[in-house]
CSV table of C-alpha atoms in Angstrom, one decimal:
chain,number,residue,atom,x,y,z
X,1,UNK,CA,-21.8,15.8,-35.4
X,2,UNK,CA,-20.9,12.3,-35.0
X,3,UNK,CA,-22.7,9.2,-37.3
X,4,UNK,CA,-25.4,7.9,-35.3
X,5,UNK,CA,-24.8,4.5,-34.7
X,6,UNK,CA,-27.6,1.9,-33.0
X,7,UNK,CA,-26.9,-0.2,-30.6
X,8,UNK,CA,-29.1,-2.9,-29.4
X,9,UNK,CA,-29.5,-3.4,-25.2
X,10,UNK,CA,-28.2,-7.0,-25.7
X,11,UNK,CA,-24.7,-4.7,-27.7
X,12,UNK,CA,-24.5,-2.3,-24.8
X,13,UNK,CA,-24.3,-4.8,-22.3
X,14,UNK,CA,-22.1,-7.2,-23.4
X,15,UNK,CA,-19.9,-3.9,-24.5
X,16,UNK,CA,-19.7,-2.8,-20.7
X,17,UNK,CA,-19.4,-6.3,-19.3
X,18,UNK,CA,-16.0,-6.6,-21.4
X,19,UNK,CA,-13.3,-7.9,-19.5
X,20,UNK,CA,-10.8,-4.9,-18.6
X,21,UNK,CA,-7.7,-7.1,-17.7
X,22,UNK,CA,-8.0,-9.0,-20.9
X,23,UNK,CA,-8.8,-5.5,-22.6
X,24,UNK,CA,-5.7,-3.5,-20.9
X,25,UNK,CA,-3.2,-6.5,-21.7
X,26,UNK,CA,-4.3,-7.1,-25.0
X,27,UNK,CA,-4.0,-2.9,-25.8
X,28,UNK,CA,-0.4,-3.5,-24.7
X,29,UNK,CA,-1.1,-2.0,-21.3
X,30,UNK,CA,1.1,-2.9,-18.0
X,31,UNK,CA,-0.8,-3.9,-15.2
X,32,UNK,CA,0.4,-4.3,-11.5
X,33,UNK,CA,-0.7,-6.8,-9.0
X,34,UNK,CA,-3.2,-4.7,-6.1
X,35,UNK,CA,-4.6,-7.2,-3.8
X,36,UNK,CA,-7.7,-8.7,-5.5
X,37,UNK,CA,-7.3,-6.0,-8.2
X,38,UNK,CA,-5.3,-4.6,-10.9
X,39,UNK,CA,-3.3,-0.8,-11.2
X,40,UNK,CA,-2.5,0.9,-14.5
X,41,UNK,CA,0.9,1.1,-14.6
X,42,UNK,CA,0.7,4.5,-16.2
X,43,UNK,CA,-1.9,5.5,-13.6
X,44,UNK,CA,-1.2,4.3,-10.3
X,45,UNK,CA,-5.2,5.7,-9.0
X,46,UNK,CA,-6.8,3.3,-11.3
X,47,UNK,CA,-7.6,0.0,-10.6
X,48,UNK,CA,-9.6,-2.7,-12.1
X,49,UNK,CA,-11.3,-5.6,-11.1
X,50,UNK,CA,-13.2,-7.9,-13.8
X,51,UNK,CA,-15.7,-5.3,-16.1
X,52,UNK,CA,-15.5,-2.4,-13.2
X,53,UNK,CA,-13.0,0.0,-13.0
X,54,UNK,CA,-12.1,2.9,-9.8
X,55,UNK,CA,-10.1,5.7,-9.7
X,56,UNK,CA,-9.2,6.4,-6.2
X,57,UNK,CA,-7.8,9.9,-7.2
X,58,UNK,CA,-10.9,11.1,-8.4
X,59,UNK,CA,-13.2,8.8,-7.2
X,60,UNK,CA,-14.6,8.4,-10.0
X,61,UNK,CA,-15.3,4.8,-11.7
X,62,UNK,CA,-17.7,2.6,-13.5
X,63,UNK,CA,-17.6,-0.4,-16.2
X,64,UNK,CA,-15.7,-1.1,-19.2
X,65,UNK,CA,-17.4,1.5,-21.5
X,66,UNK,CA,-17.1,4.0,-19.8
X,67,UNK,CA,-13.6,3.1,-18.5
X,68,UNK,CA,-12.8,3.6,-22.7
X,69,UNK,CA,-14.5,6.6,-22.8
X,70,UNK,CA,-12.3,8.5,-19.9
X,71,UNK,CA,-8.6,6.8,-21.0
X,72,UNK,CA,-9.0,6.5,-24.5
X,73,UNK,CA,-10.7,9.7,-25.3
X,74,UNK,CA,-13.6,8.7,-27.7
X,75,UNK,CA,-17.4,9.5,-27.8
X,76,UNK,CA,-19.6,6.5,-26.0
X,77,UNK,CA,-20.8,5.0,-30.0
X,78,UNK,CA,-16.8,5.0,-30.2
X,79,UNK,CA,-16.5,3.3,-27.1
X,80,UNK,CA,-18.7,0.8,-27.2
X,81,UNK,CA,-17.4,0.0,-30.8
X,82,UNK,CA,-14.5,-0.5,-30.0
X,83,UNK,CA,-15.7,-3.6,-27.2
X,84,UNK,CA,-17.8,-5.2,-29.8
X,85,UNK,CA,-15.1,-5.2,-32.9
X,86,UNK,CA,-12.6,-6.4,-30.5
X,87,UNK,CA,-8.3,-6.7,-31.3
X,88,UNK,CA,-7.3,-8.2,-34.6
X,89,UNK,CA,-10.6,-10.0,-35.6
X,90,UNK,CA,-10.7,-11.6,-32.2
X,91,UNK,CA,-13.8,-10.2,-29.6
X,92,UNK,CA,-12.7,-8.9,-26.4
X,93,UNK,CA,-14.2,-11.6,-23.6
X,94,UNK,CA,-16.8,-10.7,-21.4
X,95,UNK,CA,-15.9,-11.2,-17.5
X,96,UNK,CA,-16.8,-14.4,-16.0
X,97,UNK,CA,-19.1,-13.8,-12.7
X,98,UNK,CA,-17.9,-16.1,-9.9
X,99,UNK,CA,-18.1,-16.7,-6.6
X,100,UNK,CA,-15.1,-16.0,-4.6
X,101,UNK,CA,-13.9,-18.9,-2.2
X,102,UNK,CA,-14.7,-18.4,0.9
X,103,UNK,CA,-11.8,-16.0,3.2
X,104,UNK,CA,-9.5,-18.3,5.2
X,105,UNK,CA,-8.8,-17.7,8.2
X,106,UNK,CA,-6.1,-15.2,9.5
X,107,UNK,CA,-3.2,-17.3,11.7
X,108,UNK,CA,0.0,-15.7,12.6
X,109,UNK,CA,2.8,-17.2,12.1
X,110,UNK,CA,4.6,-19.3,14.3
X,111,UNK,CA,7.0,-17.4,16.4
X,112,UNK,CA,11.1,-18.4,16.4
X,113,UNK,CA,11.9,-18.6,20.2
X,114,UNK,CA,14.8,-16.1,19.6
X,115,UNK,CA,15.1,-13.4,17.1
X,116,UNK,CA,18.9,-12.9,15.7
X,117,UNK,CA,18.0,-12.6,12.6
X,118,UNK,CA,15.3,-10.1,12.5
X,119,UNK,CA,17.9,-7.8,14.9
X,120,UNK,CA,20.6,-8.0,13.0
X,121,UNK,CA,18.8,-7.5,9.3
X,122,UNK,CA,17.2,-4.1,11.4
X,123,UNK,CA,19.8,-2.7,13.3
X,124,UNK,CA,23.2,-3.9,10.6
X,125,UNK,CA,21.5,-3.8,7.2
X,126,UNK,CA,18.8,-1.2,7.7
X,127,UNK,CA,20.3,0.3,10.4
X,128,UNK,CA,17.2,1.1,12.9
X,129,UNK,CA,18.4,1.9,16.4
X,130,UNK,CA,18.3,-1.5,18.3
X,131,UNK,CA,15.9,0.2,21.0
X,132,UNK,CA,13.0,1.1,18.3
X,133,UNK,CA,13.6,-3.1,17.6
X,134,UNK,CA,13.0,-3.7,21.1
X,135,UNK,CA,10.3,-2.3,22.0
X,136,UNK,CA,8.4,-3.9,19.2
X,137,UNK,CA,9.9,-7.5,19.5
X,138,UNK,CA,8.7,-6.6,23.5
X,139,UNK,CA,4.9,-5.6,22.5
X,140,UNK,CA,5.2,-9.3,20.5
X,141,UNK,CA,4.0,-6.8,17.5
X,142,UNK,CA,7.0,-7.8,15.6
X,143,UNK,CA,8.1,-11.1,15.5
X,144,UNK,CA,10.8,-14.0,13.5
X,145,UNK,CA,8.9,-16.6,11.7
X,146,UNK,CA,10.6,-19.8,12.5
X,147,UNK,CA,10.0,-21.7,9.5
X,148,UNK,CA,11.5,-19.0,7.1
X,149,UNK,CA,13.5,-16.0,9.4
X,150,UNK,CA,11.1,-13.6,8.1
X,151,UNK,CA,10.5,-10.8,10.1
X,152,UNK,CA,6.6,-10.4,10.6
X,153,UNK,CA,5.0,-7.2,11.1
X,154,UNK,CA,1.7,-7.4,13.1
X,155,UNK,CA,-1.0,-6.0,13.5
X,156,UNK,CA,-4.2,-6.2,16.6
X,157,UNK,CA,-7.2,-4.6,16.8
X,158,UNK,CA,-8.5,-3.2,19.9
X,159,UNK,CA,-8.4,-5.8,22.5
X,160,UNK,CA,-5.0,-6.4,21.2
X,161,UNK,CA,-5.5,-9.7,19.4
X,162,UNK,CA,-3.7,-10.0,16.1
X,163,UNK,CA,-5.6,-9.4,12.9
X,164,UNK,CA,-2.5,-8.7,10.4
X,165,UNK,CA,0.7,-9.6,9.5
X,166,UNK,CA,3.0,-8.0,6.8
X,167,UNK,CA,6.1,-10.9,6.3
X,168,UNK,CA,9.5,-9.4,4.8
X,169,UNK,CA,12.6,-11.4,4.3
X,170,UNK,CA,15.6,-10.6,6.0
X,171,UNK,CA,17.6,-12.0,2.9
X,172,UNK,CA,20.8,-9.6,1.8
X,173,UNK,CA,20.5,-10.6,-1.9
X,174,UNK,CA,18.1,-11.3,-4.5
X,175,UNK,CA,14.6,-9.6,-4.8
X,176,UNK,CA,13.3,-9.3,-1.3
X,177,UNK,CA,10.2,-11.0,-0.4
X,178,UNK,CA,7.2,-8.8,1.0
X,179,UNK,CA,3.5,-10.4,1.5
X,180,UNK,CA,0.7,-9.9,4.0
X,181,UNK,CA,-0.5,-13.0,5.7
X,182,UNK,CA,-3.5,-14.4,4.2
X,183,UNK,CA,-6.3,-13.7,6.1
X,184,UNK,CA,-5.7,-10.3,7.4
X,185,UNK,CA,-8.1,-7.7,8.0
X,186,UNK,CA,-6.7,-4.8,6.1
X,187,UNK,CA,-8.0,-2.0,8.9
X,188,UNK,CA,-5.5,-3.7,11.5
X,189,UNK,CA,-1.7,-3.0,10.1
X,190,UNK,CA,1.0,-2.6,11.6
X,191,UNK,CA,1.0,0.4,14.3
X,192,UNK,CA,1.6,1.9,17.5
X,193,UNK,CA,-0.7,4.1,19.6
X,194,UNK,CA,0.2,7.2,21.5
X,195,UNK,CA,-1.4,9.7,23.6
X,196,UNK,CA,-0.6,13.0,21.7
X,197,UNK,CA,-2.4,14.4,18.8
X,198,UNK,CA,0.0,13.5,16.1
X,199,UNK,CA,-0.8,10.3,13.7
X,200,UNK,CA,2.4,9.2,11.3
X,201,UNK,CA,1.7,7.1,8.4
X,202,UNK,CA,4.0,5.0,6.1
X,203,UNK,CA,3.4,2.5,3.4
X,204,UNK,CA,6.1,-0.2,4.6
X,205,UNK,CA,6.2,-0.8,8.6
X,206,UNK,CA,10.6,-0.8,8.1
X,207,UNK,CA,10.4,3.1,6.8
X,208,UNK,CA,7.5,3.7,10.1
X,209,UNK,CA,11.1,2.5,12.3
X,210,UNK,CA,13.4,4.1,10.2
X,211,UNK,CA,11.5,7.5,11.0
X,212,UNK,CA,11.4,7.1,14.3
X,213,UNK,CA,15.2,6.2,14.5
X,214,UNK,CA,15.5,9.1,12.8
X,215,UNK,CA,13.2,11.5,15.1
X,216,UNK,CA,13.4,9.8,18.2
X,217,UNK,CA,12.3,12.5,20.6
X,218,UNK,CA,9.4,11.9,22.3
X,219,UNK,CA,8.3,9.1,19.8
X,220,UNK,CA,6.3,6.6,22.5
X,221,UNK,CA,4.2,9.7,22.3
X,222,UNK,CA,2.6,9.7,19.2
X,223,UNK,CA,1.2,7.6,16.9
X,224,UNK,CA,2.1,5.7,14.1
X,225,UNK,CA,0.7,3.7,11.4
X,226,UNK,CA,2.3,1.2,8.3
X,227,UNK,CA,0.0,0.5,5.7
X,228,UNK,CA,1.4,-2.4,4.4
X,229,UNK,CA,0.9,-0.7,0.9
X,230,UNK,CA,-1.0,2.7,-0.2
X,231,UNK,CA,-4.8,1.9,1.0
X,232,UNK,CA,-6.1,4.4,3.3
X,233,UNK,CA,-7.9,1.7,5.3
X,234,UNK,CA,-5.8,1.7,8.4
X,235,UNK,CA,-5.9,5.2,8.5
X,236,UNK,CA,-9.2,6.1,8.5
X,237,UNK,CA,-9.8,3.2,10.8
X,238,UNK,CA,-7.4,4.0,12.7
X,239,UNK,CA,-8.7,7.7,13.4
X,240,UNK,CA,-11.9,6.4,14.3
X,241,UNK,CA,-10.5,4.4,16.9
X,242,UNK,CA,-7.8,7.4,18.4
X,243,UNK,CA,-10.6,10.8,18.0
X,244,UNK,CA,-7.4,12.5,20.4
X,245,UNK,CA,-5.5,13.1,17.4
X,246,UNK,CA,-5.7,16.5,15.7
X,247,UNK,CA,-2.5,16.4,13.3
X,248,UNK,CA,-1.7,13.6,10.4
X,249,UNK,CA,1.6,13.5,8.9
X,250,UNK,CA,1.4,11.7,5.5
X,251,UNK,CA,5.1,9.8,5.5
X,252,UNK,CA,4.5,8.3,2.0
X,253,UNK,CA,7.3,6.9,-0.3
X,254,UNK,CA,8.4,10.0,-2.6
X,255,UNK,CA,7.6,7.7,-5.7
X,256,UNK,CA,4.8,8.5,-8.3
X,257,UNK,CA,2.9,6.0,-6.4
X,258,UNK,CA,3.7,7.5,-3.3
X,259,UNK,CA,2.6,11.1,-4.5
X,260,UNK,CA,-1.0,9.2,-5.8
X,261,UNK,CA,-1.8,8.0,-2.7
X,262,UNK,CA,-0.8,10.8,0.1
X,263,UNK,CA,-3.6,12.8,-2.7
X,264,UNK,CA,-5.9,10.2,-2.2
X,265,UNK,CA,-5.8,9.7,1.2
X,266,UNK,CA,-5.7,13.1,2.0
X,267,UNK,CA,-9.1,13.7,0.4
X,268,UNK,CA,-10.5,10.7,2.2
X,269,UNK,CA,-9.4,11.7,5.5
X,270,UNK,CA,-10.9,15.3,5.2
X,271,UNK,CA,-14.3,13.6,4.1
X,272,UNK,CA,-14.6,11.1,7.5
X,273,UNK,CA,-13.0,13.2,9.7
X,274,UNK,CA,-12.5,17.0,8.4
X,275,UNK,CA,-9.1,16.8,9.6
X,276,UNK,CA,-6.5,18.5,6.8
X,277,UNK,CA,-3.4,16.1,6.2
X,278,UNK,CA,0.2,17.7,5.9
X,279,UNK,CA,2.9,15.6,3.4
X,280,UNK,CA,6.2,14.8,5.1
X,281,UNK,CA,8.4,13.8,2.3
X,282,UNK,CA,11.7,12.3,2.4
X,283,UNK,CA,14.7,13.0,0.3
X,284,UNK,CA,15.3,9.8,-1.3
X,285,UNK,CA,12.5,7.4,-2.5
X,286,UNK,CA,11.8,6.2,1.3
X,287,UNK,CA,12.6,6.9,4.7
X,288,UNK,CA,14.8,4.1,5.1
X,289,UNK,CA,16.6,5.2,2.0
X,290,UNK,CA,16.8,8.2,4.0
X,291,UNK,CA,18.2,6.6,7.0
X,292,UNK,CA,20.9,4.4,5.2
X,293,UNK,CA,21.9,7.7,3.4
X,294,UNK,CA,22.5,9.0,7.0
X,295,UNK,CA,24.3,6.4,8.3
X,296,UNK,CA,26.9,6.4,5.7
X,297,UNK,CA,27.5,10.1,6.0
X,298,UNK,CA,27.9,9.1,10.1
X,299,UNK,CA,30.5,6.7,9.1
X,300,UNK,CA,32.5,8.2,6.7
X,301,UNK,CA,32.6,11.3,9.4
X,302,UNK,CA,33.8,9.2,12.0
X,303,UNK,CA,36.6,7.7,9.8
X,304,UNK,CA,38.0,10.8,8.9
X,305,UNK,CA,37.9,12.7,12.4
X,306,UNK,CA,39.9,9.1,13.3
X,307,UNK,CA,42.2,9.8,10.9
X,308,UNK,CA,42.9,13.3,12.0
C-alpha cells in the first residue's frame, strides 16, 4: 500500500488547475497547434486547452490531475505531487481564466475576377481534371483571392450563403500556406450535396477533388464533404442536414493522424446517427498523393508507347 499523503482542498485545487501547456512543454513534450487547442504530438486524440484535457478517442477527459494520472502512470497522491513540487525547484503555473475576445465576423475573401492561377496550380501541379475545377469555380464554392492568388475553399450553409473558407496557396515552392478564414463556422466546410445515399469525407478539400478525378463516374451523385482538418463537425452536421444518406465512406489521410480520426469519427457518427462508417484508404499518405502517383505512371506510359 502506498504512504498516505494529505492534501489540503486549497493543494488539490491548485494541483488540478495546473497549466497543461506549460506542464507538457516544460516535461519536454511536443505540442501541435489544433484551433484554440493543443494535440500531443505522441497522441494525436488528446488535446489540451488551459487546466482541461480531452481525448477524442476515448472520450474520455478531465483536468490536469487526472490528465497525469492517465499519461504518466502514477497513483492520484503521486499525481497531484507531482503539480505541487513543480520542474527543477520552479512550480508549475496555474491557468489564467480569461475571457475570450469576442468572435469576428466571418467575410469571404474578395474574389479575383479571373482565376488562372487557381486552374493551373489544380489541373498542372495537382493534376485534378479541369471539369471537377469547373464545376466548383461555377457553384462560386471555390474561388482566387485577389489580394494573394490563394485558392479559397468555401463553404454555405443551407440557404447557400457562405459560412467557411479554407485558403491554400497555389505557391510551387517553400512550405505551402493552409488557414481557415477567421470567422468560420466549423459545421459549414467545404462540400457538395448529392442525391444518392453515399457521403465521402476528406480532411483537405484538394484530396475531396483529387478522389473524384479519380472516381469520376457518377460523382454529381453523391456527396462529399472536406473537413478542413480531422473534426467530425461537418460530418455529423452534415448528416443531419442530408437524413437520404445510408453509406459514409471515411477518405482520411493514411497518416497516424489520419488513422486517429476516421476511429473517432466513426464512433461519433454511430452514436448521432447509428449509421456504421466504412474506411477508404489510399495508398500513399493522401489521395492527391495518390492521384500525382497516377499521373506519372500515365505519362511515362504514353512516352514509351510513343517511342515504340
Amino acid at each position: 500500500m502506498g504512504k498516505f499523503i494529505y492534501f489540503t482542498e486549497a493543494q488539490k485545487e491548485r494541483a488540478a488547475n495546473v497549466d497543461l501547456e506549460s506542464f507538457l512543454c516544460q516535461r519536454g513534450e511536443k505540442l501541435l497547434p489544433s484551433g484554440r487547442d493543443k494535440r500531443l504530438a505522441r497522441d494525436y486524440s488528446v488535446t489540451v486547452r488551459g487546466c482541461e484535457w480531452f481525448d477524442h478517442a476515448s472520450r474520455q477527459g478531465g483536468r490536469a490531475v487526472s490528465f497525469v494520472q492517465r499519461f504518466y502512470d502514477l497513483s492520484y497522491p503521486e499525481a497531484v505531487s507531482l503539480l505541487l513540487d513543480g520542474q527543477q525547484g520552479q512550480a508549475y503555473p496555474a491557468v489564467t481564466h480569461q475571457e475570450e475576445p469576442p468572435r469576428k465576423p466571418f467575410v469571404l475573401p474578395e474574389a479575383n475576377p479571373n482565376m488562372r492561377r487557381v486552374f493551373a496550380y489544380l489541373v498542372k501541379q495537382r493534376h485534378i481534371d479541369r471539369q471537377v475545377v469547373a464545376h466548383f469555380a461555377k457553384a462560386k464554392t471555390l474561388i482566387e483571392d485577389s489580394k494573394y492568388h490563394n485558392c479559397v475553399f468555401v463553404g454555405t450553409d443551407e440557404q447557400a450563403v457562405p459560412r467557411h473558407a479554407h485558403k491554400r496557396s497555389t505557391n510551387s515552392y517553400g512550405k505551402a500556406f493552409r488557414q481557415n478564414v477567421e470567422g468560420s463556422d466549423p459545421r459549414y466546410s467545404f462540400h457538395h450535396l448529392g442525391s444518392d445515399r453515399e457521403l465521402y469525407v476528406f480532411e483537405a478539400p484538394i484530396d475531396m477533388l483529387s478522389f473524384i478525378t479519380m472516381y469520376p463516374e457518377d460523382w454529381t451523385a453523391h456527396s462529399y464533404v472536406a473537413c478542413c482538418g480531422t473534426s467530425g463537425l461537418p460530418v455529423l452536421h452534415l448528416l443531419s442536414q442530408i437524413p437520404q444518406v445510408r453509406e459514409v465512406f471515411l477518405c482520411l489521410d493514411s497518416d497516424e493522424a489520419g488513422q486517429v480520426a476516421c476511429q473517432r469519427m466513426a464512433e461519433q457518427i454511430t452514436e448521432q446517427s447509428g449509421l456504421v462508417s466504412q474506411r477508404l484508404c489510399p495508398q500513399l499518405k493522401d489521395w492527391n498523393d495518390d492521384l500525382r502517383a497516377w499521373a506519372e505512371t500515365h505519362a511515362r506510359s504514353m512516352e514509351m508507347g510513343g517511342l515504340r
